[in-house]
Each structure stands twice: as C-alpha cells, then as structure tokens.
Amino acid sequence: MKKSRLIIYTYVYIFLSAIITNAQQIQDPKLSELTMRTQTSPESIFKKFQDAGMNPVDHKLTNIEKQKLNNAFSILPPLHQKILKKHLHSISFMDNMPNTALTSPVETADSIKMFNITFRAEILNQTISEWTAWKENTCYTKSDSDTYKVLIEAGNLDAIIYVLLHEATHVVDAVLNLTPHLDEKENWTGSTTFTQNVWDKFNKSAEKITSPLLETILYRSGKPIAVSSAPAVYKALQQTPFVSLYSTASWFEDLAEALTIYHLTEKMKQPYKVIVLENGIPAFVYEPKKNKQVKKRQKQLEIFYQ
C-alpha cells in the first residue's frame, strides 16, 4: 500500500513539475511579446504543402532557438516593431518545409489585417553567409568541370535575422502599401515612390533598366543558368537599382531585399558581398552598398526608422 502511494506521489510530483516548468517558459520575461506569438502553423499552410505532395511537420523551438528568434525581433527597425505588434497574428516553424519562409494573411473577426509568418526551421542553425550563399547557388547549374564558384560574405549573424527582416517587411508593406497593391476592384492603384521609374508592373521592371541577361535568371525565367555566366550576371545587376538577384522577382521582393540588406549593412555594419571565384581567385565582386543606383533609393527607406 505504501509502495502504491509512493508511486502515485511520484507521478503527481512529475506532473506538477512539468506544469510549473511550462508556465515558467511561457512567462519567461526574457522573451519578447512578439516571440511569445510562436505557435503551430495554421492548418491552411500544412494543407498547401501537403496538396503539393510534401510532408512538413511542426517544429517546437528549443530554448536556444527561442533566444535566436528573440534577438532577431529585437533588431528590427522601429516601423517593423510598431506594425508587427498590431498585425502579426503568429509565427511558426516547420521541419521539411520546401521553401525558406512564407508570409500569409490570417482571417479574423474584424477588419484588421493579420499575418502569420512560417519559417523552415533549418535556418535556425545557419549563419546569414551560409544561408544566402545556399540560396544564391540555387540560381546556377554546375558540373565537375566548372571553374566558377559563387560565395556570399555576409558575416556570422544568425540567418533568422535576415529572413525575419525580409518577411516582416512584407507585413509592413501589406499594411501600409509601400508598393502598389490591388484595390477593392482588383485594379492596380498605381506606382508608389519606391516603384516609380523602376517597375512597370509588379513583376516587370521598367524598360530602361531591364537587362536581357537578368531576364534569364531563376527568378525571372524559372530556370537556373550555368554558373559560368555568374560574372556577367553580377556585372549586369550592378547596372540596375536592385540589391540582389531575388530583388528582380517583383516589386514586393525588391522592397523586402532593399530594406533587409540596407539594415544589415548600414545600420548593423555587417558585410554583404557576392563573390564570384574563378579557379579560387575572385573574378567579380558585387557589393550593393557601393552601387550608386541602389544608394539613390535609400532615402525611400527612411520611413522605416521614423
């Protein structure tokens, strides 16, 4: 009888300890209010991937991963902080997610725009340099005989900092219409300051800056090109107001990339260089902060810091 009671008391103690531990984690004063919005991805996100034949699973953050996310939230520009507090419904992480991140609207009972941001959990174990180099290389095909290699020198900060900056900018953009959005009649509302003279449509750049070579890259054609083309690709990119290849995909990505790289290089004093090596020797280096056309647009990013 005494042995039975001891077993029962032991289970009760373990159960109560688990409750107390979970409560302490939930109420951890070191975690910001935005970090605390982490939850399981919406069912609609799971269904979207499952319908495409994929099988992502929810990722529960470790304490170290929570701190990485917390740090990423803490360095966001003032406007991001303000908008996210009102419009970020939730943030989620998945294992086996096919893309890096997805920002999606969330239906609510009122008219306030709300969003979920879902991330591929693997980026929590990568640096910005590692993740951006991986992403950049998806634009190219390679063979054993290739003498070219593309690297990105972007420092050793956590990749979640870059990706959260990018995705949170989409939320700010969607709320404030910093790039043109559809009106109630599903018509484009016209150019904004950021897109004027750069974009004719959301995914078509102005004719004067359109490069035939850049139109062949992954984000324009849907297909990777030979890595031997990389030097010419970045020389062409240098003649445009775009900070990255991904910026050429649409005006939405253009704004998100412009703000992210500006914040990292100008505000956080981190490097960002695309380096093309030929036989291990630098053949071409593209550094957005030195691009005169990129610098001309930086005044349009001041709204994020007011």
Coordinates of C-alpha atoms in Angstrom, one line a residue:
M1 CA 0.0 0.0 0.0
K2 CA 2.8 2.4 0.9
K3 CA 4.6 1.5 -2.3
S4 CA 1.4 2.3 -4.3
R5 CA 1.1 5.7 -2.6
L6 CA 4.8 6.4 -3.3
I7 CA 4.3 5.7 -7.0
I8 CA 1.2 7.9 -7.1
Y9 CA 3.0 10.8 -5.3
T10 CA 5.9 10.4 -7.7
Y11 CA 3.7 10.8 -10.7
V12 CA 1.9 13.7 -9.2
Y13 CA 5.2 15.4 -8.5
I14 CA 6.4 14.8 -12.1
F15 CA 3.1 16.1 -13.4
L16 CA 3.1 19.3 -11.3
S17 CA 6.8 19.9 -12.1
A18 CA 6.0 19.8 -15.8
I19 CA 3.2 22.3 -15.4
I20 CA 5.4 24.6 -13.4
T21 CA 8.2 24.3 -15.9
N22 CA 5.9 25.0 -18.8
A23 CA 4.4 28.0 -17.0
Q24 CA 7.9 29.4 -16.3
Q25 CA 8.8 29.0 -20.0
I26 CA 5.5 30.7 -21.1
Q27 CA 6.0 33.6 -18.7
D28 CA 9.8 33.9 -19.3
P29 CA 10.4 37.7 -19.0
K30 CA 13.4 37.4 -21.3
L31 CA 11.2 36.6 -24.3
S32 CA 9.6 39.5 -26.1
E33 CA 5.9 39.7 -26.6
L34 CA 6.4 39.1 -30.3
T35 CA 8.5 36.0 -29.7
M36 CA 5.7 34.7 -27.5
R37 CA 3.4 34.6 -30.5
T38 CA 5.1 31.5 -31.8
Q39 CA 2.6 28.7 -32.3
T40 CA 1.8 25.8 -34.6
S41 CA 1.4 26.8 -38.3
P42 CA -2.1 27.4 -39.5
E43 CA -3.8 24.3 -41.0
S44 CA -4.1 26.1 -44.3
I45 CA -0.3 26.2 -44.5
F46 CA 0.1 22.5 -43.8
K47 CA -2.6 21.7 -46.4
K48 CA -0.9 23.9 -49.1
F49 CA 2.3 21.9 -48.8
Q50 CA 0.5 18.5 -48.4
D51 CA -1.5 19.2 -51.6
A52 CA 1.8 19.6 -53.4
G53 CA 2.9 16.2 -52.2
M54 CA 5.1 17.4 -49.3
N55 CA 5.0 16.4 -45.7
P56 CA 6.2 19.3 -43.4
V57 CA 5.9 18.9 -39.6
D58 CA 5.7 21.4 -36.9
H59 CA 8.9 22.3 -35.2
K60 CA 9.0 23.1 -31.5
L61 CA 11.6 25.6 -30.6
T62 CA 14.4 24.8 -28.1
N63 CA 15.3 27.5 -25.6
I64 CA 18.4 28.4 -27.6
E65 CA 16.3 28.7 -30.8
K66 CA 13.8 30.9 -28.9
Q67 CA 16.6 33.3 -27.9
K68 CA 17.8 33.4 -31.5
L69 CA 14.3 34.4 -32.6
N70 CA 14.0 36.9 -29.7
N71 CA 17.3 38.5 -30.8
A72 CA 16.0 38.7 -34.4
F73 CA 12.9 40.5 -33.3
S74 CA 14.9 42.9 -31.1
I75 CA 16.9 44.3 -34.0
L76 CA 14.0 45.1 -36.4
P77 CA 13.6 48.7 -37.4
P78 CA 11.1 50.9 -35.4
L79 CA 8.4 50.7 -38.0
H80 CA 8.5 46.9 -38.1
Q81 CA 8.2 46.8 -34.4
K82 CA 5.2 49.0 -34.4
I83 CA 3.4 47.3 -37.3
L84 CA 4.1 43.7 -36.1
K85 CA 2.7 44.4 -32.6
K86 CA -0.6 45.2 -34.2
H87 CA -0.7 42.9 -37.2
L88 CA 1.4 39.8 -36.5
H89 CA -1.0 37.1 -35.6
S90 CA 1.5 34.3 -35.2
I91 CA 4.9 33.0 -36.1
S92 CA 5.6 29.3 -36.8
F93 CA 8.4 26.9 -37.7
M94 CA 8.3 23.7 -39.8
D95 CA 10.7 20.9 -40.5
N96 CA 10.8 19.6 -44.1
M97 CA 9.4 22.8 -45.4
P98 CA 10.3 23.2 -49.1
N99 CA 10.9 27.0 -49.1
T100 CA 12.6 29.2 -46.6
A101 CA 9.6 31.3 -45.4
L102 CA 6.0 32.2 -46.2
T103 CA 4.0 35.2 -45.0
S104 CA 0.3 34.6 -45.2
P105 CA -2.8 36.6 -44.3
V106 CA -4.9 35.3 -41.4
E107 CA -8.7 35.6 -41.4
T108 CA -10.0 37.4 -38.3
A109 CA -13.4 38.6 -37.0
D110 CA -12.6 42.2 -37.6
S111 CA -11.1 44.3 -40.4
I112 CA -7.6 44.5 -39.0
K113 CA -5.1 42.8 -41.3
M114 CA -3.3 40.0 -39.6
F115 CA -0.5 37.7 -40.8
N116 CA 1.3 34.5 -40.0
I117 CA 5.0 34.0 -40.9
T118 CA 6.1 30.4 -41.2
F119 CA 9.8 29.6 -41.4
R120 CA 11.8 26.5 -42.3
A121 CA 13.4 25.5 -39.0
E122 CA 16.7 24.6 -40.6
I123 CA 17.7 28.2 -40.9
L124 CA 18.0 28.4 -37.1
N125 CA 21.2 26.5 -37.5
Q126 CA 22.7 28.6 -40.3
T127 CA 24.5 32.0 -40.5
I128 CA 23.5 34.7 -42.9
S129 CA 26.5 33.9 -45.0
E130 CA 25.7 30.2 -45.2
W131 CA 22.0 30.7 -46.0
T132 CA 22.4 33.4 -48.5
A133 CA 25.2 31.5 -50.3
W134 CA 23.0 28.4 -50.5
K135 CA 20.0 30.4 -51.8
E136 CA 22.2 32.3 -54.4
N137 CA 23.6 29.0 -55.7
T138 CA 20.1 27.7 -56.5
C139 CA 20.2 30.2 -59.4
Y140 CA 23.0 28.2 -61.1
T141 CA 23.7 24.8 -62.6
K142 CA 27.2 23.3 -62.1
S143 CA 29.3 20.5 -63.4
D144 CA 32.5 18.8 -62.2
S145 CA 34.4 20.8 -64.8
D146 CA 33.2 24.2 -63.8
T147 CA 35.9 26.6 -62.6
Y148 CA 33.5 29.2 -61.2
K149 CA 32.0 29.3 -57.7
V150 CA 29.7 31.8 -56.1
L151 CA 30.1 32.8 -52.4
I152 CA 28.4 35.5 -50.2
E153 CA 30.3 37.2 -47.5
A154 CA 27.6 38.4 -45.1
G155 CA 29.0 37.9 -41.6
N156 CA 28.2 35.3 -39.0
L157 CA 24.9 36.5 -37.5
D158 CA 22.1 34.1 -37.4
A159 CA 20.2 33.6 -40.7
I160 CA 16.9 34.1 -38.9
I161 CA 17.8 37.8 -38.6
Y162 CA 18.0 38.2 -42.4
V163 CA 14.9 36.1 -43.1
L164 CA 12.7 37.7 -40.4
L165 CA 13.8 41.2 -41.7
H166 CA 12.7 40.2 -45.2
E167 CA 9.4 38.6 -44.2
A168 CA 8.5 41.3 -41.7
T169 CA 9.0 43.9 -44.4
H170 CA 6.3 42.1 -46.4
V171 CA 3.9 42.6 -43.5
V172 CA 4.7 46.3 -43.2
D173 CA 4.3 46.6 -47.0
A174 CA 1.0 44.9 -47.0
V175 CA -0.3 47.1 -44.2
L176 CA 1.0 50.4 -45.5
N177 CA 1.0 49.8 -49.3
L178 CA 4.6 50.9 -49.7
T179 CA 4.4 49.1 -53.0
P180 CA 1.2 49.1 -55.1
H181 CA -1.5 46.6 -54.1
L182 CA -4.8 45.7 -55.5
D183 CA -7.8 47.9 -54.7
E184 CA -11.3 46.7 -53.8
K185 CA -12.0 46.3 -57.6
E186 CA -8.7 44.3 -58.0
N187 CA -7.1 47.0 -60.1
W188 CA -3.5 48.2 -59.5
T189 CA -3.6 51.5 -57.7
G190 CA -0.6 53.0 -59.5
S191 CA 3.1 53.4 -58.7
T192 CA 4.4 54.4 -55.3
T193 CA 7.6 56.4 -54.6
F194 CA 9.6 53.2 -54.2
T195 CA 8.4 51.6 -57.5
Q196 CA 8.3 54.7 -59.7
N197 CA 10.7 54.5 -62.7
V198 CA 11.8 51.1 -61.6
W199 CA 8.7 48.9 -62.2
D200 CA 6.0 49.0 -64.8
K201 CA 4.1 46.1 -63.3
F202 CA 4.6 44.1 -60.1
N203 CA 6.8 41.6 -61.9
K204 CA 8.0 43.6 -64.9
S205 CA 10.8 46.2 -64.5
A206 CA 10.9 49.4 -66.4
E207 CA 12.2 49.0 -69.9
K208 CA 15.2 51.3 -69.3
I209 CA 16.6 49.1 -66.6
T210 CA 15.6 45.7 -68.0
S211 CA 18.6 43.5 -68.8
P212 CA 18.2 40.7 -71.3
L213 CA 20.7 38.6 -69.3
L214 CA 18.9 39.1 -66.0
E215 CA 15.7 38.1 -67.6
T216 CA 17.2 34.6 -68.0
I217 CA 17.9 34.1 -64.2
L218 CA 15.9 31.8 -62.0
Y219 CA 13.7 34.5 -60.5
R220 CA 12.7 35.7 -64.0
S221 CA 12.6 32.6 -66.1
G222 CA 12.0 29.9 -63.5
K223 CA 15.2 28.0 -64.6
P224 CA 18.8 28.1 -63.3
I225 CA 21.6 29.1 -65.6
A226 CA 25.2 27.9 -66.0
V227 CA 27.5 29.2 -63.2
S228 CA 29.9 30.3 -65.8
S229 CA 27.5 33.1 -66.5
A230 CA 27.8 34.4 -63.0
P231 CA 30.4 37.2 -63.7
A232 CA 28.3 38.6 -66.5
V233 CA 25.1 38.3 -64.4
Y234 CA 26.5 40.4 -61.5
K235 CA 28.0 42.9 -63.9
A236 CA 24.5 43.4 -65.3
L237 CA 23.0 43.6 -61.8
Q238 CA 25.5 46.3 -61.0
Q239 CA 23.9 48.5 -63.7
T240 CA 20.5 48.3 -62.1
P241 CA 19.0 49.7 -58.8
F242 CA 18.5 46.1 -57.5
V243 CA 20.4 44.9 -54.4
S244 CA 20.2 41.2 -55.3
L245 CA 19.1 38.7 -57.9
Y246 CA 16.0 38.0 -55.8
S247 CA 15.1 41.7 -55.9
T248 CA 14.3 41.3 -59.6
A249 CA 11.4 38.9 -59.0
S250 CA 8.8 41.5 -58.2
W251 CA 8.4 44.9 -56.5
F252 CA 7.4 43.2 -53.3
E253 CA 10.7 41.3 -53.2
D254 CA 12.6 44.4 -54.3
L255 CA 11.4 46.3 -51.3
A256 CA 12.0 43.5 -48.8
E257 CA 15.5 42.8 -50.1
A258 CA 16.4 46.5 -50.3
L259 CA 15.4 47.1 -46.7
T260 CA 17.0 43.9 -45.4
I261 CA 20.4 44.5 -47.0
Y262 CA 20.3 48.2 -46.1
H263 CA 19.6 47.4 -42.4
L264 CA 22.3 44.8 -42.2
T265 CA 25.0 46.8 -43.9
E266 CA 24.2 50.4 -42.9
K267 CA 22.6 50.0 -39.5
M268 CA 24.2 46.9 -38.2
K269 CA 27.6 47.4 -40.1
Q270 CA 27.6 43.8 -41.5
P271 CA 29.2 43.0 -44.8
Y272 CA 27.3 41.9 -47.9
K273 CA 29.3 40.9 -50.9
V274 CA 28.6 38.5 -53.7
I275 CA 32.0 37.0 -54.7
V276 CA 32.4 35.0 -58.0
L277 CA 35.5 32.9 -57.9
E278 CA 37.3 31.5 -61.0
N279 CA 39.8 28.8 -60.1
G280 CA 39.7 30.1 -56.5
I281 CA 40.5 33.6 -57.4
P282 CA 37.9 36.5 -57.3
A283 CA 36.7 37.2 -60.8
F284 CA 34.0 39.7 -59.8
V285 CA 32.6 41.2 -56.6
Y286 CA 29.1 42.7 -56.3
E287 CA 28.6 44.9 -53.2
P288 CA 25.1 46.5 -53.2
K289 CA 26.1 49.4 -50.8
K290 CA 28.6 50.6 -53.4
N291 CA 26.1 50.6 -56.2
K292 CA 25.2 54.2 -57.0
Q293 CA 21.7 53.4 -58.2
V294 CA 21.0 51.4 -55.0
K295 CA 22.2 54.3 -52.9
K296 CA 19.8 56.7 -54.7
R297 CA 16.9 54.7 -53.4
Q298 CA 18.0 54.6 -49.8
K299 CA 16.2 57.8 -48.9
Q300 CA 12.9 56.0 -49.6
L301 CA 13.8 53.6 -46.7
E302 CA 13.9 56.3 -44.1
I303 CA 10.2 55.7 -43.3
F304 CA 11.2 52.5 -41.5
Y305 CA 13.3 54.5 -39.0
Q306 CA 11.0 57.3 -38.1

